[in-house]
Amino acid sequence: MSLHDEVELLRTIPLFANIEPSKLKLLAFTSERLTFRQGQDLCRQGDMGDAAFIIIDGEADVLVENGGKLTSVAKAGKHSVVGEIAILCDVPRTATVRALSDVTVLRISKELFFRLVREFPSMGLAIMRELAARLDRTTSQLTRALGRITE
Amino acid sequence: MSLHDEVELLRTIPLFANIEPSKLKLLAFTSERLTFRQGQDLCRQGDMGDAAFIIIDGEADVLVENGGKLTSVAKAGKHSVVGEIAILCDVPRTATVRALSDVTVLRISKELFFRLVREFPSMGLAIMRELAARLDRTTSQLTRALGRITE
């Protein structure tokens, strides 16, 4: 894929909507594109993480281990960011992310992630919005689950 | 409290650790300090929200309604940020936050919040870290709760 096409593709990702095309070239150069086959893991709970992923195509399952069994707690689709908790909080991966179909991602190293957020506060805001929305959904699921336990 | 004392107090809040004292004066001028008595609500689930709160002193309970009953899903202590989900996601308040002791907060309007995050990416990063850590804790609670349901 040409650099021009790569930049055009990055522009379609809402997270980068407010970043100038000239800066997106930097991102196209410094990020890495990876493809995972259906059933492969983008990352595994408990591993150390040094990158976040932006899903360009496909869908993945977010699985958390519980008593030796993996429970699905969310789905991550096109344009979702996954794996940013480990690099933000310096903790091991909090979930396993498994490809439900063939999944293409942009791998953003920890260093690049922090550089992007510092240079582009609008990207930081978009990530905050995504984290806040996921926290909202997870809290709702938790409340429903606790309701079922105390019924 | 003098402006100097106010700025010194703001400097003790980790969220503002990397902001120059001269900029903290702006924050001291434009934010509002409020005190809630034990049992009072900083915000109520379902209400529209136009501000976030930074707890300067005291502790609050984060409660979520479930079948007419309020369930505690987290505690928010000194220097926590609460109420930012509603302003980030443009949704009604996702939880009721109730003072467990007398609680003093800095009320940050939506407009000021976005201005701070744009001007100080390090503050945006600190908020991302807090959201990520809360998402991690809530996901762990959810996994344990789901484990009890399927036992």
CSV table of C-alpha atoms in Angstrom, one decimal:
chain,number,residue,atom,x,y,z
A,1,MET,CA,0.0,0.0,0.0
A,2,SER,CA,1.4,3.4,-0.9
A,3,LEU,CA,2.0,6.0,1.8
A,4,HIS,CA,-0.8,8.1,0.3
A,5,ASP,CA,-3.3,5.2,0.6
A,6,GLU,CA,-2.1,4.5,4.1
A,7,VAL,CA,-2.7,8.1,5.2
A,8,GLU,CA,-6.1,8.0,3.5
A,9,LEU,CA,-7.0,4.9,5.5
A,10,LEU,CA,-5.8,6.5,8.8
A,11,ARG,CA,-8.0,9.5,8.1
A,12,THR,CA,-11.1,7.2,8.1
A,13,ILE,CA,-10.3,6.3,11.8
A,14,PRO,CA,-12.4,8.6,14.0
A,15,LEU,CA,-9.5,8.7,16.6
A,16,PHE,CA,-7.3,10.5,14.1
A,17,ALA,CA,-10.1,12.7,12.6
A,18,ASN,CA,-8.6,15.9,13.9
A,19,ILE,CA,-5.0,15.2,13.0
A,20,GLU,CA,-3.5,16.9,9.9
A,21,PRO,CA,-2.6,14.6,7.0
A,22,SER,CA,1.1,15.6,7.2
A,23,LYS,CA,1.2,14.3,10.8
A,24,LEU,CA,-0.6,11.2,9.8
A,25,LYS,CA,2.4,10.4,7.6
A,26,LEU,CA,4.5,10.1,10.7
A,27,LEU,CA,2.0,7.7,12.2
A,28,ALA,CA,1.9,5.7,9.0
A,29,PHE,CA,5.7,5.4,9.2
A,30,THR,CA,6.1,4.7,12.9
A,31,SER,CA,3.1,2.3,13.5
A,32,GLU,CA,3.1,-1.3,12.5
A,33,ARG,CA,0.3,-3.1,10.7
A,34,LEU,CA,-0.4,-6.7,11.7
A,35,THR,CA,-3.0,-9.3,10.8
A,36,PHE,CA,-4.3,-11.9,13.2
A,37,ARG,CA,-6.1,-15.0,11.9
A,38,GLN,CA,-9.5,-15.9,13.4
A,39,GLY,CA,-8.8,-17.5,16.8
A,40,GLN,CA,-5.4,-15.9,17.3
A,41,ASP,CA,-4.8,-13.7,20.4
A,42,LEU,CA,-3.8,-10.0,19.9
A,43,CYS,CA,-2.7,-10.1,23.5
A,44,ARG,CA,-3.0,-12.4,26.5
A,45,GLN,CA,-4.2,-11.6,30.1
A,46,GLY,CA,-1.2,-11.5,32.5
A,47,ASP,CA,1.4,-10.8,29.8
A,48,MET,CA,3.4,-7.6,30.0
A,49,GLY,CA,2.2,-5.1,27.3
A,50,ASP,CA,4.2,-2.6,25.4
A,51,ALA,CA,1.7,-1.6,22.7
A,52,ALA,CA,-1.9,-0.7,22.1
A,53,PHE,CA,-3.9,-1.8,19.0
A,54,ILE,CA,-6.3,0.1,16.8
A,55,ILE,CA,-8.6,-2.4,15.0
A,56,ILE,CA,-8.7,-1.4,11.3
A,57,ASP,CA,-10.8,-4.4,10.2
A,58,GLY,CA,-12.5,-7.4,11.8
A,59,GLU,CA,-13.9,-8.1,15.3
A,60,ALA,CA,-12.3,-9.4,18.5
A,61,ASP,CA,-13.5,-10.8,21.7
A,62,VAL,CA,-12.4,-9.4,25.1
A,63,LEU,CA,-12.0,-12.3,27.4
A,64,VAL,CA,-11.2,-12.3,31.2
A,65,GLU,CA,-10.1,-15.4,33.1
A,66,ASN,CA,-12.2,-16.4,36.0
A,67,GLY,CA,-11.6,-19.6,37.9
A,68,GLY,CA,-9.6,-21.1,35.0
A,69,LYS,CA,-12.4,-20.2,32.5
A,70,LEU,CA,-12.4,-17.4,30.0
A,71,THR,CA,-15.5,-15.2,30.1
A,72,SER,CA,-16.3,-12.7,27.3
A,73,VAL,CA,-16.8,-9.2,28.8
A,74,ALA,CA,-16.9,-7.2,25.6
A,75,LYS,CA,-16.5,-7.1,21.8
A,76,ALA,CA,-14.1,-4.8,20.0
A,77,GLY,CA,-14.9,-3.9,16.5
A,78,LYS,CA,-13.6,-1.8,13.7
A,79,HIS,CA,-11.8,1.4,14.9
A,80,SER,CA,-11.8,0.3,18.6
A,81,VAL,CA,-8.7,0.8,20.6
A,82,VAL,CA,-7.6,-2.2,22.7
A,83,GLY,CA,-4.7,-2.9,25.0
A,84,GLU,CA,-4.2,0.7,26.2
A,85,ILE,CA,-4.9,-0.1,29.8
A,86,ALA,CA,-1.6,-2.0,30.3
A,87,ILE,CA,0.4,0.8,28.8
A,88,LEU,CA,-1.5,3.6,30.6
A,89,CYS,CA,-1.4,1.9,34.0
A,90,ASP,CA,1.9,-0.1,33.7
A,91,VAL,CA,0.1,-3.3,34.7
A,92,PRO,CA,0.1,-6.7,32.9
A,93,ARG,CA,-2.6,-7.2,30.3
A,94,THR,CA,-6.0,-7.1,32.0
A,95,ALA,CA,-7.7,-9.2,29.3
A,96,THR,CA,-7.1,-11.6,26.5
A,97,VAL,CA,-8.2,-10.2,23.1
A,98,ARG,CA,-9.0,-12.9,20.6
A,99,ALA,CA,-9.8,-12.5,16.9
A,100,LEU,CA,-13.4,-13.5,16.1
A,101,SER,CA,-12.6,-13.1,12.4
A,102,ASP,CA,-9.4,-12.2,10.6
A,103,VAL,CA,-8.4,-8.9,12.3
A,104,THR,CA,-6.1,-6.2,10.9
A,105,VAL,CA,-4.7,-3.8,13.5
A,106,LEU,CA,-2.4,-0.9,13.7
A,107,ARG,CA,0.1,-1.6,16.5
A,108,ILE,CA,1.0,1.6,18.4
A,109,SER,CA,4.0,1.2,20.7
A,110,LYS,CA,3.9,2.7,24.2
A,111,GLU,CA,6.3,5.4,23.2
A,112,LEU,CA,4.4,6.4,20.1
A,113,PHE,CA,1.1,6.3,22.1
A,114,PHE,CA,2.4,8.8,24.6
A,115,ARG,CA,3.9,11.0,21.9
A,116,LEU,CA,0.6,11.0,20.0
A,117,VAL,CA,-1.5,11.9,23.1
A,118,ARG,CA,0.9,14.7,24.0
A,119,GLU,CA,1.0,16.2,20.5
A,120,PHE,CA,-2.6,15.7,19.7
A,121,PRO,CA,-4.8,16.5,22.8
A,122,SER,CA,-7.9,15.8,20.6
A,123,MET,CA,-6.7,12.2,20.3
A,124,GLY,CA,-6.3,12.1,24.1
A,125,LEU,CA,-9.9,13.3,24.4
A,126,ALA,CA,-11.2,10.6,22.0
A,127,ILE,CA,-9.4,7.9,24.0
A,128,MET,CA,-10.9,9.3,27.2
A,129,ARG,CA,-14.3,9.2,25.6
A,130,GLU,CA,-13.8,5.6,24.7
A,131,LEU,CA,-12.5,4.6,28.1
A,132,ALA,CA,-15.5,6.5,29.8
A,133,ALA,CA,-18.0,4.7,27.5
A,134,ARG,CA,-16.5,1.3,28.3
A,135,LEU,CA,-16.5,2.1,32.0
A,136,ASP,CA,-20.1,3.1,31.7
A,137,ARG,CA,-21.0,-0.2,29.9
A,138,THR,CA,-19.0,-2.3,32.3
A,139,THR,CA,-20.6,-0.6,35.4
A,140,SER,CA,-24.1,-1.3,33.9
A,141,GLN,CA,-23.1,-5.0,33.4
A,142,LEU,CA,-21.8,-5.2,36.9
A,143,THR,CA,-24.9,-3.7,38.4
A,144,ARG,CA,-27.1,-6.2,36.5
A,145,ALA,CA,-24.9,-9.1,37.6
A,146,LEU,CA,-24.9,-7.9,41.3
A,147,GLY,CA,-28.7,-7.6,41.0
A,148,ARG,CA,-28.9,-11.3,39.9
A,149,ILE,CA,-26.7,-12.4,42.8
A,150,THR,CA,-28.8,-10.6,45.5
A,151,GLU,CA,-32.2,-11.6,43.9
B,1,MET,CA,-8.1,31.5,51.4
B,2,SER,CA,-5.6,33.7,49.5
B,3,LEU,CA,-4.9,33.0,45.8
B,4,HIS,CA,-1.4,31.9,46.8
B,5,ASP,CA,-2.7,29.3,49.3
B,6,GLU,CA,-5.3,28.2,46.7
B,7,VAL,CA,-2.6,27.6,44.1
B,8,GLU,CA,-0.4,25.8,46.7
B,9,LEU,CA,-3.4,23.5,47.5
B,10,LEU,CA,-4.0,22.8,43.7
B,11,ARG,CA,-0.3,21.9,43.4
B,12,THR,CA,-0.8,19.0,45.9
B,13,ILE,CA,-3.3,17.4,43.6
B,14,PRO,CA,-1.5,14.8,41.4
B,15,LEU,CA,-3.7,15.6,38.4
B,16,PHE,CA,-2.2,19.1,38.3
B,17,ALA,CA,1.4,18.1,39.2
B,18,ASN,CA,2.8,19.0,35.8
B,19,ILE,CA,1.0,22.3,35.4
B,20,GLU,CA,2.9,25.5,35.9
B,21,PRO,CA,1.9,27.6,39.0
B,22,SER,CA,1.0,30.5,36.8
B,23,LYS,CA,-1.5,28.4,34.9
B,24,LEU,CA,-2.9,27.0,38.2
B,25,LYS,CA,-4.0,30.6,39.0
B,26,LEU,CA,-6.3,30.5,36.1
B,27,LEU,CA,-7.7,27.2,37.5
B,28,ALA,CA,-8.1,28.7,40.9
B,29,PHE,CA,-10.0,31.6,39.4
B,30,THR,CA,-12.3,29.7,37.1
B,31,SER,CA,-13.1,26.6,39.1
B,32,GLU,CA,-15.6,26.6,42.0
B,33,ARG,CA,-15.1,25.2,45.4
B,34,LEU,CA,-18.1,23.4,47.0
B,35,THR,CA,-18.6,21.6,50.3
B,36,PHE,CA,-21.1,18.7,50.6
B,37,ARG,CA,-22.3,17.5,54.0
B,38,GLN,CA,-22.2,13.8,54.8
B,39,GLY,CA,-25.2,12.1,53.1
B,40,GLN,CA,-25.5,14.9,50.4
B,41,ASP,CA,-25.3,14.0,46.8
B,42,LEU,CA,-22.6,15.5,44.6
B,43,CYS,CA,-24.6,14.3,41.6
B,44,ARG,CA,-27.5,12.0,40.9
B,45,GLN,CA,-27.8,9.1,38.4
B,46,GLY,CA,-30.0,10.1,35.5
B,47,ASP,CA,-29.5,13.9,35.9
B,48,MET,CA,-27.8,15.8,33.1
B,49,GLY,CA,-24.2,16.7,34.0
B,50,ASP,CA,-22.4,19.9,33.1
B,51,ALA,CA,-19.4,19.5,35.4
B,52,ALA,CA,-16.8,17.1,36.9
B,53,PHE,CA,-15.6,17.2,40.5
B,54,ILE,CA,-12.1,16.7,42.0
B,55,ILE,CA,-12.3,15.7,45.6
B,56,ILE,CA,-10.0,17.9,47.7
B,57,ASP,CA,-11.0,16.3,51.0
B,58,GLY,CA,-13.3,13.6,52.3
B,59,GLU,CA,-14.7,10.4,50.8
B,60,ALA,CA,-17.8,9.6,48.6
B,61,ASP,CA,-19.7,6.5,47.6
B,62,VAL,CA,-20.4,5.7,44.0
B,63,LEU,CA,-23.9,4.2,43.8
B,64,VAL,CA,-25.7,2.7,40.9
B,65,GLU,CA,-29.4,2.1,40.8
B,66,ASN,CA,-30.6,-1.5,40.2
B,67,GLY,CA,-34.2,-2.5,40.4
B,68,GLY,CA,-35.0,0.5,42.6
B,69,LYS,CA,-32.1,-0.1,45.0
B,70,LEU,CA,-28.8,1.7,45.1
B,71,THR,CA,-25.7,-0.5,45.0
B,72,SER,CA,-22.2,0.8,45.9
B,73,VAL,CA,-19.8,0.0,43.0
B,74,ALA,CA,-16.8,2.1,44.2
B,75,LYS,CA,-15.5,4.6,46.6
B,76,ALA,CA,-13.9,8.0,45.6
B,77,GLY,CA,-11.4,9.5,48.0
B,78,LYS,CA,-9.1,12.5,48.1
B,79,HIS,CA,-7.8,13.6,44.7
B,80,SER,CA,-10.2,11.4,42.8
B,81,VAL,CA,-12.0,12.8,39.8
B,82,VAL,CA,-15.8,12.0,39.6
B,83,GLY,CA,-18.5,12.9,37.2
B,84,GLU,CA,-16.3,13.1,34.1
B,85,ILE,CA,-18.2,10.3,32.2
B,86,ALA,CA,-21.3,12.5,31.7
B,87,ILE,CA,-19.3,15.4,30.3
B,88,LEU,CA,-17.0,13.2,28.2
B,89,CYS,CA,-19.8,11.1,26.7
B,90,ASP,CA,-22.7,13.6,26.7
B,91,VAL,CA,-24.9,11.1,28.6
B,92,PRO,CA,-26.9,11.6,31.8
B,93,ARG,CA,-25.0,10.9,35.1
B,94,THR,CA,-24.2,7.2,35.2
B,95,ALA,CA,-24.0,7.0,39.0
B,96,THR,CA,-25.1,8.8,42.1
B,97,VAL,CA,-22.1,10.1,44.1
B,98,ARG,CA,-22.9,10.5,47.8
B,99,ALA,CA,-20.7,12.1,50.5
B,100,LEU,CA,-19.6,9.5,53.1
B,101,SER,CA,-18.1,12.3,55.2
B,102,ASP,CA,-18.1,16.1,54.7
B,103,VAL,CA,-16.6,16.4,51.2
B,104,THR,CA,-14.9,19.4,49.6
B,105,VAL,CA,-14.6,19.4,45.9
B,106,LEU,CA,-13.4,21.6,43.1
B,107,ARG,CA,-16.2,21.9,40.5
B,108,ILE,CA,-14.8,21.9,37.0
B,109,SER,CA,-17.3,23.0,34.3
B,110,LYS,CA,-17.5,21.1,31.1
B,111,GLU,CA,-16.0,24.0,29.2
B,112,LEU,CA,-13.1,24.4,31.6
B,113,PHE,CA,-12.5,20.6,31.6
B,114,PHE,CA,-12.1,20.5,27.8
B,115,ARG,CA,-9.9,23.6,27.9
B,116,LEU,CA,-7.6,22.1,30.6
B,117,VAL,CA,-7.2,18.8,28.7
B,118,ARG,CA,-6.4,20.6,25.4
B,119,GLU,CA,-3.9,22.9,27.1
B,120,PHE,CA,-2.3,20.4,29.3
B,121,PRO,CA,-2.0,16.9,27.7
B,122,SER,CA,-0.3,15.6,30.9
B,123,MET,CA,-3.6,16.2,32.7
B,124,GLY,CA,-5.4,14.4,29.9
B,125,LEU,CA,-3.0,11.4,30.4
B,126,ALA,CA,-3.6,11.5,34.1
B,127,ILE,CA,-7.4,11.3,33.5
B,128,MET,CA,-6.9,8.5,31.0
B,129,ARG,CA,-4.9,6.6,33.6
B,130,GLU,CA,-7.6,7.0,36.2
B,131,LEU,CA,-10.3,5.9,33.8
B,132,ALA,CA,-8.2,2.9,32.7
B,133,ALA,CA,-7.6,1.9,36.4
B,134,ARG,CA,-11.3,2.2,37.2
B,135,LEU,CA,-12.2,0.1,34.1
B,136,ASP,CA,-9.7,-2.5,35.2
B,137,ARG,CA,-11.2,-2.7,38.7
B,138,THR,CA,-14.8,-2.7,37.4
B,139,THR,CA,-14.0,-5.5,34.9
B,140,SER,CA,-12.4,-7.6,37.8
B,141,GLN,CA,-15.5,-7.1,39.9
B,142,LEU,CA,-17.7,-8.0,36.9
B,143,THR,CA,-15.7,-11.2,36.3
B,144,ARG,CA,-16.0,-12.3,39.9
B,145,ALA,CA,-19.8,-11.5,39.9
B,146,LEU,CA,-20.3,-13.5,36.7
B,147,GLY,CA,-18.3,-16.3,38.2
B,148,ARG,CA,-20.7,-16.4,41.2
B,149,ILE,CA,-23.7,-16.5,38.8
B,150,THR,CA,-22.5,-19.4,36.8
B,151,GLU,CA,-21.2,-21.4,39.8
